[in-house]
Short mmCIF file of C-alpha atoms in Angstrom, two decimals:
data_model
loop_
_atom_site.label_atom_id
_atom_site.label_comp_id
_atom_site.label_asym_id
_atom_site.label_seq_id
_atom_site.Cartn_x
_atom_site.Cartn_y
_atom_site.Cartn_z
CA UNK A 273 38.74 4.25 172.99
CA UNK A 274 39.65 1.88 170.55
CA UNK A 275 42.61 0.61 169.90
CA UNK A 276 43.66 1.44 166.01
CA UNK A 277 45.12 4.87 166.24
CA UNK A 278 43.02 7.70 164.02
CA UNK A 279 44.73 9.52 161.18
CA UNK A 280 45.61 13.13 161.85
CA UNK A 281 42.31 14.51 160.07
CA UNK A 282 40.28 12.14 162.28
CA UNK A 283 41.69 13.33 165.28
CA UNK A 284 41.21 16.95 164.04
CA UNK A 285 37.78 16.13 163.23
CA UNK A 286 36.88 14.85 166.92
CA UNK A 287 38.71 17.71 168.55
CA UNK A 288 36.46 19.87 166.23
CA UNK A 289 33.76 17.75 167.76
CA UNK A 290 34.71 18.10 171.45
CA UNK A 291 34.39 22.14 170.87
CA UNK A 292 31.34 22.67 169.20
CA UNK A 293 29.67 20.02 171.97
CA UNK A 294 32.11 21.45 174.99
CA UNK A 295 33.22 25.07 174.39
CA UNK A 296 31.61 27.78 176.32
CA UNK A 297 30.15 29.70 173.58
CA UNK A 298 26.50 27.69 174.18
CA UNK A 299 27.03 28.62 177.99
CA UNK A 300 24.22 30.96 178.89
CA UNK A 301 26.36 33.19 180.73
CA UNK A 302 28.04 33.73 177.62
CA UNK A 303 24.65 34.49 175.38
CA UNK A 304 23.60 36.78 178.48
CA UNK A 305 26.75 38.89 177.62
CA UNK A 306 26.80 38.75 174.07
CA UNK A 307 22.97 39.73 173.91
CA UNK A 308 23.09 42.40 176.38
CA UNK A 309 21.28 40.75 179.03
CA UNK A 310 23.66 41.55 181.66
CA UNK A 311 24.17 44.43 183.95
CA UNK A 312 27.48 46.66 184.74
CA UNK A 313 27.74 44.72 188.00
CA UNK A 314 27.34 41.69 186.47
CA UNK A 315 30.31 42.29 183.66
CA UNK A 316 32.58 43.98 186.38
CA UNK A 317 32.26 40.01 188.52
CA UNK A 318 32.98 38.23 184.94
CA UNK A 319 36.36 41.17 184.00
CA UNK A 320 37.38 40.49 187.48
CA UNK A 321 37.08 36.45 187.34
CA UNK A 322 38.41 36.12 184.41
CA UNK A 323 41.63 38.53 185.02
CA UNK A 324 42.72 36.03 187.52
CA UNK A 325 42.43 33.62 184.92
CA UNK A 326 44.12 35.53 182.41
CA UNK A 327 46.77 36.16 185.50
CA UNK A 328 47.29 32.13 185.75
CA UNK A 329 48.03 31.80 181.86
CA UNK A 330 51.69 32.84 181.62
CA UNK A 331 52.45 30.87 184.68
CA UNK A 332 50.49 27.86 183.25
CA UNK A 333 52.93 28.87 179.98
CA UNK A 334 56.08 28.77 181.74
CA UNK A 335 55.06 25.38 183.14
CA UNK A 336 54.86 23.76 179.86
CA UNK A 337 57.73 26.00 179.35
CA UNK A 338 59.53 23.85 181.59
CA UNK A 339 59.05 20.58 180.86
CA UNK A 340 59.49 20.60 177.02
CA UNK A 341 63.43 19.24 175.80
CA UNK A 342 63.17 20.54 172.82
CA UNK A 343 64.34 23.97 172.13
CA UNK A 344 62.67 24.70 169.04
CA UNK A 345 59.76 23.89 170.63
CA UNK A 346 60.78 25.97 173.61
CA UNK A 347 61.16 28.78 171.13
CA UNK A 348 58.09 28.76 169.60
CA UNK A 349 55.88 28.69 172.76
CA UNK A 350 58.19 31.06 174.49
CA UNK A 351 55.96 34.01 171.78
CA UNK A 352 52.59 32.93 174.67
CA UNK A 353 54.71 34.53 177.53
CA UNK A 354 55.96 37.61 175.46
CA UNK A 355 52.14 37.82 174.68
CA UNK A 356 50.37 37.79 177.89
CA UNK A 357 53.43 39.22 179.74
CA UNK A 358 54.42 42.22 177.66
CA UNK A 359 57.91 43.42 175.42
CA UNK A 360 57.97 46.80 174.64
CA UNK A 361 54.50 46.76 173.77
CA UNK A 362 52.19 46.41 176.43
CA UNK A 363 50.99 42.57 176.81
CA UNK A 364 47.68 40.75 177.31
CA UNK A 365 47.43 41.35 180.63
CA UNK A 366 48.16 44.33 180.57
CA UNK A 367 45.64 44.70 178.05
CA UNK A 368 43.24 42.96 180.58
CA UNK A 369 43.71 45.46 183.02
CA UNK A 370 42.26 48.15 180.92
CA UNK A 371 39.39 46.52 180.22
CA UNK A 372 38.66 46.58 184.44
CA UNK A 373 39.68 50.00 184.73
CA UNK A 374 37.44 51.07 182.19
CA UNK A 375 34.62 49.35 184.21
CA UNK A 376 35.74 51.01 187.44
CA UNK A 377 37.41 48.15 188.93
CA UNK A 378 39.98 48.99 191.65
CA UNK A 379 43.16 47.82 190.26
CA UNK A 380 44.70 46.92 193.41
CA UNK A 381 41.43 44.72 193.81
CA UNK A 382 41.99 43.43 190.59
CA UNK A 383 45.92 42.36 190.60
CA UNK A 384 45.48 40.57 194.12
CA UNK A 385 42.37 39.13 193.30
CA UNK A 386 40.19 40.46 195.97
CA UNK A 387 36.60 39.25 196.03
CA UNK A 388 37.69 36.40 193.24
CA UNK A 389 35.18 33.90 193.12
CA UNK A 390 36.55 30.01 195.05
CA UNK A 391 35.68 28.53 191.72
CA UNK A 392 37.26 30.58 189.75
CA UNK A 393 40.78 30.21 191.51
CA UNK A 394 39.65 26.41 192.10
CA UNK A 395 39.34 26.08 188.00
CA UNK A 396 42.43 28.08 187.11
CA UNK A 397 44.67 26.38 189.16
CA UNK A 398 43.19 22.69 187.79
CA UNK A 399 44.56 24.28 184.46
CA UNK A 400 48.01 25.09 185.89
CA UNK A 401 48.35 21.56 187.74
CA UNK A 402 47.03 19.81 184.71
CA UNK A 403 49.99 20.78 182.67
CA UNK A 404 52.27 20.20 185.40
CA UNK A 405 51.21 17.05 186.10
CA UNK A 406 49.76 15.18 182.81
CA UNK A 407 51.93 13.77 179.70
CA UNK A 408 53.45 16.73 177.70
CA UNK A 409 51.40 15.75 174.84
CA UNK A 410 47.73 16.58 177.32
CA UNK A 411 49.30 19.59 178.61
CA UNK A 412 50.12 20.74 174.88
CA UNK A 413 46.70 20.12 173.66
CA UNK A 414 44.76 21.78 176.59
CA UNK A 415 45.95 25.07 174.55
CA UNK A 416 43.54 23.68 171.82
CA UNK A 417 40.38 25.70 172.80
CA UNK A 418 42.30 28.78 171.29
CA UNK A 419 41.01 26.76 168.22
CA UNK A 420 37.72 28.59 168.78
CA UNK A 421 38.64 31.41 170.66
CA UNK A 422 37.97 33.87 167.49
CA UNK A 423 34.03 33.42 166.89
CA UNK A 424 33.28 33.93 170.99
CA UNK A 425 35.88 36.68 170.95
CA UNK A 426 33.98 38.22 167.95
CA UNK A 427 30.63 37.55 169.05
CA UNK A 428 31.36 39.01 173.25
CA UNK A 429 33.31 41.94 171.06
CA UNK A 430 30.02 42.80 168.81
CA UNK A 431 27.35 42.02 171.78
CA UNK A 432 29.24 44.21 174.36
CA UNK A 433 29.42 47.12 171.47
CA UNK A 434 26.14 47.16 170.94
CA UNK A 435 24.23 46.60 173.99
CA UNK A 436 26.65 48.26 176.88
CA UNK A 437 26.86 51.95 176.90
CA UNK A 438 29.90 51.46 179.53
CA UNK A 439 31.85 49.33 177.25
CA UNK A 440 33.84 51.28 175.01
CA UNK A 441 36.13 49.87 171.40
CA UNK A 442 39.55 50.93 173.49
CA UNK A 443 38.61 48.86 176.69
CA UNK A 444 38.05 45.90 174.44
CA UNK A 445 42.14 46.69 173.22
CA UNK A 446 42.67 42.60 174.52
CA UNK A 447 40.38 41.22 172.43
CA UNK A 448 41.72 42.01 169.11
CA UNK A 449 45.06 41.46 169.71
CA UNK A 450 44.00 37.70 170.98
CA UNK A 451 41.92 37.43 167.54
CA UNK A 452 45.70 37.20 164.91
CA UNK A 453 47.26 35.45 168.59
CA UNK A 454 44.61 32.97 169.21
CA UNK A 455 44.51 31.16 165.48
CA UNK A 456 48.51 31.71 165.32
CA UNK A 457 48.91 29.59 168.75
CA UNK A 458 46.11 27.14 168.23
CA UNK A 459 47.21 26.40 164.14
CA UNK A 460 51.04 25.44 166.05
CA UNK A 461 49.40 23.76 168.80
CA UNK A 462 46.98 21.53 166.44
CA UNK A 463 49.84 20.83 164.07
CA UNK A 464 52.29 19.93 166.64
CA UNK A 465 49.36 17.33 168.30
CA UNK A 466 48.65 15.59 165.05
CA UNK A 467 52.26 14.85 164.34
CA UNK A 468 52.99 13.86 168.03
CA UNK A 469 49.82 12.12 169.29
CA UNK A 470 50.27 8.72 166.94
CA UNK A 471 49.38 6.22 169.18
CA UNK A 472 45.65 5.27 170.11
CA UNK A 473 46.18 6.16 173.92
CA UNK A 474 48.39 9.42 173.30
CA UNK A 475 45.32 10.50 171.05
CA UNK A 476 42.90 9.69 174.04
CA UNK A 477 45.34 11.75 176.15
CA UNK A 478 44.92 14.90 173.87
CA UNK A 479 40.90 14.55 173.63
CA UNK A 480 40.83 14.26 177.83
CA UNK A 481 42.95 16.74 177.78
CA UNK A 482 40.58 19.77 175.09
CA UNK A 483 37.76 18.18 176.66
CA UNK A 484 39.33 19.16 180.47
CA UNK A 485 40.06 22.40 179.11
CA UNK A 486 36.44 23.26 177.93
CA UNK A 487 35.36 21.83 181.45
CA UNK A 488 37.65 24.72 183.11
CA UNK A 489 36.22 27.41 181.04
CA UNK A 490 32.37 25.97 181.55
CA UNK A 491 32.79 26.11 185.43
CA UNK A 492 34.24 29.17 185.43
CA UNK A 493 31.03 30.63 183.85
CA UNK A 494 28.75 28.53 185.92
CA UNK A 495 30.35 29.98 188.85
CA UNK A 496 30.02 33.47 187.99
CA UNK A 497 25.97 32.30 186.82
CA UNK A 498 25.30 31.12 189.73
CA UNK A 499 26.49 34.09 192.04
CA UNK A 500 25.56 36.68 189.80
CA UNK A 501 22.84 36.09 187.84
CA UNK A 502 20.13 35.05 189.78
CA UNK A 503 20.10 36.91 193.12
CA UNK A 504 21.28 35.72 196.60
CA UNK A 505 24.12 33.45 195.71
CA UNK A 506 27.32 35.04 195.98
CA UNK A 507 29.44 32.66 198.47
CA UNK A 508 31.30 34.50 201.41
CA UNK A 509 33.91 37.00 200.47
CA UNK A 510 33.22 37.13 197.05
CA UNK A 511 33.06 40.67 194.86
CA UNK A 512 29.38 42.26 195.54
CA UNK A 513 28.36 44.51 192.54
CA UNK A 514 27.28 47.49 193.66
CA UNK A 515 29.19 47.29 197.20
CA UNK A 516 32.48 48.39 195.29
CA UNK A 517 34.00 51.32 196.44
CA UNK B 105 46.79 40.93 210.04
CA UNK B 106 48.21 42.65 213.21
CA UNK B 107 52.13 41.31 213.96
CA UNK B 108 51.27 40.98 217.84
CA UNK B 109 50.37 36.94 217.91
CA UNK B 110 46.73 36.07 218.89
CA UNK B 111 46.82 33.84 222.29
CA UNK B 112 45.73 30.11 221.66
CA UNK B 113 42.46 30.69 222.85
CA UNK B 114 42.20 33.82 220.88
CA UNK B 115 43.06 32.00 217.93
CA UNK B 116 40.67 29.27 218.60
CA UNK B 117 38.05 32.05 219.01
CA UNK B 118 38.94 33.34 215.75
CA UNK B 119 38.83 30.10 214.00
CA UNK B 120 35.36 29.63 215.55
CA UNK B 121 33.87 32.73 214.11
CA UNK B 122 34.98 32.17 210.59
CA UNK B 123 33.00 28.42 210.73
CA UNK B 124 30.45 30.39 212.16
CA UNK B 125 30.58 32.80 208.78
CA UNK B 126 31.63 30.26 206.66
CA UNK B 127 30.87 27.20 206.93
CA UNK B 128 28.61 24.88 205.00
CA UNK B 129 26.02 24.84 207.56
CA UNK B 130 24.87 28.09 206.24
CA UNK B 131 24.69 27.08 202.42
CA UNK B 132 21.31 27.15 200.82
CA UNK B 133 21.53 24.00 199.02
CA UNK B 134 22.37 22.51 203.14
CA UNK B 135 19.13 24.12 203.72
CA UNK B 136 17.08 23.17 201.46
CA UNK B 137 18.42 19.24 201.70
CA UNK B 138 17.52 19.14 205.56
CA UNK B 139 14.12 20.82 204.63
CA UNK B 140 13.06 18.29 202.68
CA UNK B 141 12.80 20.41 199.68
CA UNK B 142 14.98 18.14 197.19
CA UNK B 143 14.11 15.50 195.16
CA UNK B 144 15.39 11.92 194.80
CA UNK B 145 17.54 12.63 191.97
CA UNK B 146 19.29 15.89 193.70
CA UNK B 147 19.88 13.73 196.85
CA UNK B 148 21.61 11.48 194.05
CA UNK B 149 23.92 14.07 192.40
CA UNK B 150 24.48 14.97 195.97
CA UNK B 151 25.96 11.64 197.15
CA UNK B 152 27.93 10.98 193.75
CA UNK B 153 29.41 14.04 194.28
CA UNK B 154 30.35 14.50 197.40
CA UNK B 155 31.43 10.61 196.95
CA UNK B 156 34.16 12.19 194.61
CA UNK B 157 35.10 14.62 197.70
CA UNK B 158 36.05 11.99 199.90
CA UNK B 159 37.94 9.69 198.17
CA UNK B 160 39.95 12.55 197.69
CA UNK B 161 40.35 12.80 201.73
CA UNK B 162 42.47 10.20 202.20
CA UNK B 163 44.57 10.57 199.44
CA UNK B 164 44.52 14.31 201.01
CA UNK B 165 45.88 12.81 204.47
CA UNK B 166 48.24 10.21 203.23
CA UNK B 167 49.50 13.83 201.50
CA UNK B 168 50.06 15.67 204.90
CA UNK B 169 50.89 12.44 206.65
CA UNK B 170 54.32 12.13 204.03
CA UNK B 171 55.00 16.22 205.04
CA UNK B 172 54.96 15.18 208.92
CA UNK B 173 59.02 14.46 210.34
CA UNK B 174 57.28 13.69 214.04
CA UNK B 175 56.20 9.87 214.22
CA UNK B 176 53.91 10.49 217.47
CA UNK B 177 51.86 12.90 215.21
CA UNK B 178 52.27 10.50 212.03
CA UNK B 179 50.87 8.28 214.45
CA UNK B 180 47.72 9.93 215.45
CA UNK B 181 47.17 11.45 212.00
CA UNK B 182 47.41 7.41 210.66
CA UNK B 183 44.39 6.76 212.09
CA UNK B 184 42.37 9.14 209.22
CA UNK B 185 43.29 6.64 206.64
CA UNK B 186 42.42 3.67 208.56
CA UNK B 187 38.62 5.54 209.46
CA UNK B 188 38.23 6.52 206.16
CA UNK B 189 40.10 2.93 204.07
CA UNK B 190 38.76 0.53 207.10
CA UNK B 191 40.85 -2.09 208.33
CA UNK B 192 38.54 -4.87 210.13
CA UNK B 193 35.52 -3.35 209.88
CA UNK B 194 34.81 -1.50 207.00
CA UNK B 195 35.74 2.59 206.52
CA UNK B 196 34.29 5.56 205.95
CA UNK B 197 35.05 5.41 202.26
CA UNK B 198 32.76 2.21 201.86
CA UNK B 199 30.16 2.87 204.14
CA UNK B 200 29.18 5.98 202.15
CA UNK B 201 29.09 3.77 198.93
CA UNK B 202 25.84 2.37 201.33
CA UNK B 203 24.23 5.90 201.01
CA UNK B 204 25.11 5.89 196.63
CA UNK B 205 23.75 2.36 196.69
CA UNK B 206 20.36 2.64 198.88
CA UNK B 207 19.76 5.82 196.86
CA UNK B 208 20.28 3.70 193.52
CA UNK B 209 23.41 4.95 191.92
CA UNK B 210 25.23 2.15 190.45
CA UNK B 211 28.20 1.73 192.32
CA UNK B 212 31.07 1.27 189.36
CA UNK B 213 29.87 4.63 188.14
CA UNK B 214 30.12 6.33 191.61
CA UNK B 215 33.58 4.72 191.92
CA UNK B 216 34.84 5.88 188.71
CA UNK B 217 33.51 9.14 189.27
CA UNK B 218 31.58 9.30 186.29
CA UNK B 219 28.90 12.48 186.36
CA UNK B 220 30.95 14.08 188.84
CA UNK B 221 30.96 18.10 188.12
CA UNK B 222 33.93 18.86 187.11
CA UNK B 223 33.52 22.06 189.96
CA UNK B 224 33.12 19.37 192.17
CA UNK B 225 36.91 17.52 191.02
CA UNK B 226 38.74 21.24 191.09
CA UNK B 227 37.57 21.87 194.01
CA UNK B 228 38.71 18.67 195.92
CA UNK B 229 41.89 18.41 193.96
CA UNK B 230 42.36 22.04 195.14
CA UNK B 231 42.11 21.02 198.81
CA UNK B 232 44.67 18.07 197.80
CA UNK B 233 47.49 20.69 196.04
CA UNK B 234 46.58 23.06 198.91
CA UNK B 235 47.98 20.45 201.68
CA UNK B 236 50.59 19.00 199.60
CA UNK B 237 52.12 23.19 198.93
CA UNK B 238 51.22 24.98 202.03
CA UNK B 239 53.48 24.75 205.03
CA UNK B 240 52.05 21.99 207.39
CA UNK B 241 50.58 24.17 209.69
CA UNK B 242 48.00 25.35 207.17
CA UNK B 243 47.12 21.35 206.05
CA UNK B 244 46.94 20.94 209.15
CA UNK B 245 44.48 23.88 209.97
CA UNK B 246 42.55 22.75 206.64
CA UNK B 247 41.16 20.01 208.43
CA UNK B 248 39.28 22.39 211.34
CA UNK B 249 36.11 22.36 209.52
CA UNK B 250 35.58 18.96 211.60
CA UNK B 251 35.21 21.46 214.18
CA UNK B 252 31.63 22.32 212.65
CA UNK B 253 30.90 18.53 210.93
CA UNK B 254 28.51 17.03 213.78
CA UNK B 255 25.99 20.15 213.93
CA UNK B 256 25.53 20.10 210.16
CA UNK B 257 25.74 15.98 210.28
CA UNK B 258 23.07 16.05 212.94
CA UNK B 259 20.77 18.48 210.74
CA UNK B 260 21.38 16.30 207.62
CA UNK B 261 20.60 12.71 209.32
CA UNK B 262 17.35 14.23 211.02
CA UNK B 263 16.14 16.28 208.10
CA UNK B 264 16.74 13.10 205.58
CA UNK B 265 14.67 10.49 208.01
CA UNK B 266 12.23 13.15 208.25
CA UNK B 267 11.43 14.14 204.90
CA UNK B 268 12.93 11.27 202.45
CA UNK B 269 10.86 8.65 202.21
CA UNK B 270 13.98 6.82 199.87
CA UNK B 271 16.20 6.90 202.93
CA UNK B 272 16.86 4.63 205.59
CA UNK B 273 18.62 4.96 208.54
CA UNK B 274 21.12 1.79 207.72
CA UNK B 275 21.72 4.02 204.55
CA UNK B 276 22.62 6.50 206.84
CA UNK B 277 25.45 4.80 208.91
CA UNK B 278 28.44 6.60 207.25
CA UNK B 279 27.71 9.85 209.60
CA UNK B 280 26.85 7.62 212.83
CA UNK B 281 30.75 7.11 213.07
CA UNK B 282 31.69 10.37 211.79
CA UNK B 283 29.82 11.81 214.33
CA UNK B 284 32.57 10.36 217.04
CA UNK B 285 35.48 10.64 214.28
CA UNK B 286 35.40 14.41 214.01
CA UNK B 287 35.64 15.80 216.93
CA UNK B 288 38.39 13.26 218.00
CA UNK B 289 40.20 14.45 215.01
CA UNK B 290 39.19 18.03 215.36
CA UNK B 291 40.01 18.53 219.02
CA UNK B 292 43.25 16.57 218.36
CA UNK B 293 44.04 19.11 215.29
CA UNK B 294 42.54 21.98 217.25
CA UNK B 295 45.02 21.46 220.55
CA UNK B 296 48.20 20.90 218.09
CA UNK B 297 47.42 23.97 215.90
CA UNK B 298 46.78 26.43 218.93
CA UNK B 299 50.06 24.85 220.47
CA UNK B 300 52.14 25.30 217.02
CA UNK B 301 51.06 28.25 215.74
CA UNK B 302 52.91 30.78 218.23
CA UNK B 303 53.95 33.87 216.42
CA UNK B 304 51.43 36.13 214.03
CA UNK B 305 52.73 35.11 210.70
CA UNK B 306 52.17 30.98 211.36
CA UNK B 307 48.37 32.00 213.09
CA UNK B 308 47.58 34.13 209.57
CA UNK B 309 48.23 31.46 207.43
CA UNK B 310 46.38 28.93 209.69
CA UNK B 311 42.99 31.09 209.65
CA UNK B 312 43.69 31.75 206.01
CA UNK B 313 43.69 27.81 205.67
CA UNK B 314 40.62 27.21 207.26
CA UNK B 315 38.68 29.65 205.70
CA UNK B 316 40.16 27.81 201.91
CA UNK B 317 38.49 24.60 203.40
CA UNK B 318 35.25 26.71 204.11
CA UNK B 319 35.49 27.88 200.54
CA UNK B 320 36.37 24.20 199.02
CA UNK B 321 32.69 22.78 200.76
CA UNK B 322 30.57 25.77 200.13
CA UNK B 323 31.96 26.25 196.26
CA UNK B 324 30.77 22.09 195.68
CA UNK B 325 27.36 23.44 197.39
CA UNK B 326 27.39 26.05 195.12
CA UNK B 327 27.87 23.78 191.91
CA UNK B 328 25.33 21.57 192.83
CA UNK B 329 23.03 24.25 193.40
CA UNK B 330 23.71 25.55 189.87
CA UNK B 331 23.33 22.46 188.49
CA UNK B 332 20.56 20.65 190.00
CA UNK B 333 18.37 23.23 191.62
CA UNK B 334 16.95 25.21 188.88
CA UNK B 335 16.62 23.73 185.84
CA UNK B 336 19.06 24.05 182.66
CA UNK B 337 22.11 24.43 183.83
CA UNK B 338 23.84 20.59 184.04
CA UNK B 339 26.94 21.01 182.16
CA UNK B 340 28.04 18.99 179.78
CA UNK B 341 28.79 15.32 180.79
CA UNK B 342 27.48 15.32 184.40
CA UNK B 343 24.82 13.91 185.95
CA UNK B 344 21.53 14.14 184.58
CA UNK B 345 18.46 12.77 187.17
CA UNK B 346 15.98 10.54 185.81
CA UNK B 347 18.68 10.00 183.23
CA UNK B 348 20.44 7.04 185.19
CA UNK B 349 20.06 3.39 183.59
#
């Protein structure tokens, strides 16, 4: 990278970059679901991966929680774990798990992460050690896919609407929620990177860092491709549409 | 997992039958390697990535070796990082930088990981947090799948003279030595786990630790297969064959 640090905008404008190259909206996986391609088994083995995901968030949260000083800071991303964890209303995951009840997931299966794909738990937990272990400034900008969370959120929304008679507007409860939470988080997150990441090597942290993120979020897909979509691939021990009981 | 503990040879019995289940040896991208069925540039994502894998392996036993208070077993265990770092003669480590070489990978890039699926890095990083958390008895028991190494070694050294014209048997030299390595190391592991691991609790989490290694090799088999078997589906910034300069 060179040297001369970029201006805020610039950065902006290359993070921009890294998600419309990197972020898992062009991962076929993704354009299976939104275009009705897939089968109920199919989008029970992507609820189920991605709950355990979801389930590593708020941990991944309090992490960052934990190693930020200052406690305005600390305030403001203290709203994620209310979010995903729940107040008196109901939170994210919460939310989650009505979206794999409504597919007939067992939600015993679900919360201990039975039949979890390797790769998925391999992935999420690369998020959660990433922000333990990388500058604050890396582990504050892997957040920054939230920047395009709304358009897959409204395109998965829309596809699973329209092509999956299984899928019904109150199992989808998570999504809209995440669609005022997502642009409120990322806006912070974005604002607090451009004022933070000044120097030329902090600012090569922070693009690692969204473009580490996007490769979590690819692999997770590519995992659930490649045991689910063609046939014959689903490693050892791994959920079996179709075998559920 | 019943609370009665397994005798040692019981144990070892069960250990057996989840390599048998589990291990590598079964994966179809193993298969279709010793078959002859891949290409030149699959052979080369191959090696690049499963370079990545063990130059995490010492790193992974320098990890247990700084968990271990005994200095007889620090002592035995030392001798992983001098097979795989070399001390006169060269290690493991460099003599499978033969196999990237002869296959025509350029060796900074191999070194620097660059191309390496980034399924491939969470899923050798999670073998490396997985020894460094887990009580020792589990990194310990991670390392059993050198139990299994010299039947799928043997398959993978006579299936590549066979059917590659590209590789020679000089190329070939990291898995001579390994082929005496592991099952020094294995039986050595093997006799200290079944000797450890008396009551129910310690033999549950050393079965559940070998069948996390199983899932760390087959879910990099599994990424490769995604990626490099049918066509498509190389994610963004890996490898791409016929691509290399």
């Amino acid at each position: 990278m060179e040297s001369v640090p970029l201006s805020p905008d610039a950065l902006e404008a290359r993070l921009r970059a890294i998600g419309r190259d990197r972020y898992h909206h062009r991962h076929p996986f993704h354009v299976l679901m939104r275009d009705g391609e897939l089968g109920r088994g199919q989008i029970m083995a992507w609820a189920l991966n991605r709950y355990h995901y979801q389930a590593v968030v708020p941990r991944k949260d309090a992490a960052i929680l934990s190693r930020i000083e200052d406690p305005a800071l600390r305030r403001a991303w203290r709203q994620r774990l209310v979010d995903q964890d729940g107040a008196e209303a109901p939170g994210g995951l919460a939310r989650w798990l009505a979206l794999t009840d409504g597919l007939g997931l067992d939600r015993g299966d679900v919360v201990a992460g039975r039949g979890v794909l390797p790769a998925t738990r391999f992935a999420a937990d690369a998020y959660l050690h990433f922000v333990r272990e990388r500058p604050l400034v890396a582990a504050i900008a892997s957040s920054l896919t939230e920047l395009f969370a709304p358009s897959i959120i409204a395109e998965r929304v829309a596809g699973m609407l329209a092509h999956y008679p299984f899928i019904r507007r109150e199992t989808l409860a998570y999504f809209d929620t995440r669609l005022t939470e997502a642009p409120r988080d990322a806006d912070f997150a974005l604002a607090w990177v451009k004022h933070e990441a000044r120097t030329a090597a902090e600012q090569e942290l922070v693009l690692e860092a969204l473009s580490f993120k996007c490769d979590v979020l690819w692999a997770m897909l590519d995992a659930l491709h490649h045991a689910y979509v063609a046939p014959g691939h689903v490693p050892p021990g791994a959920f079996v549409p179709g075998a559920e009981t």
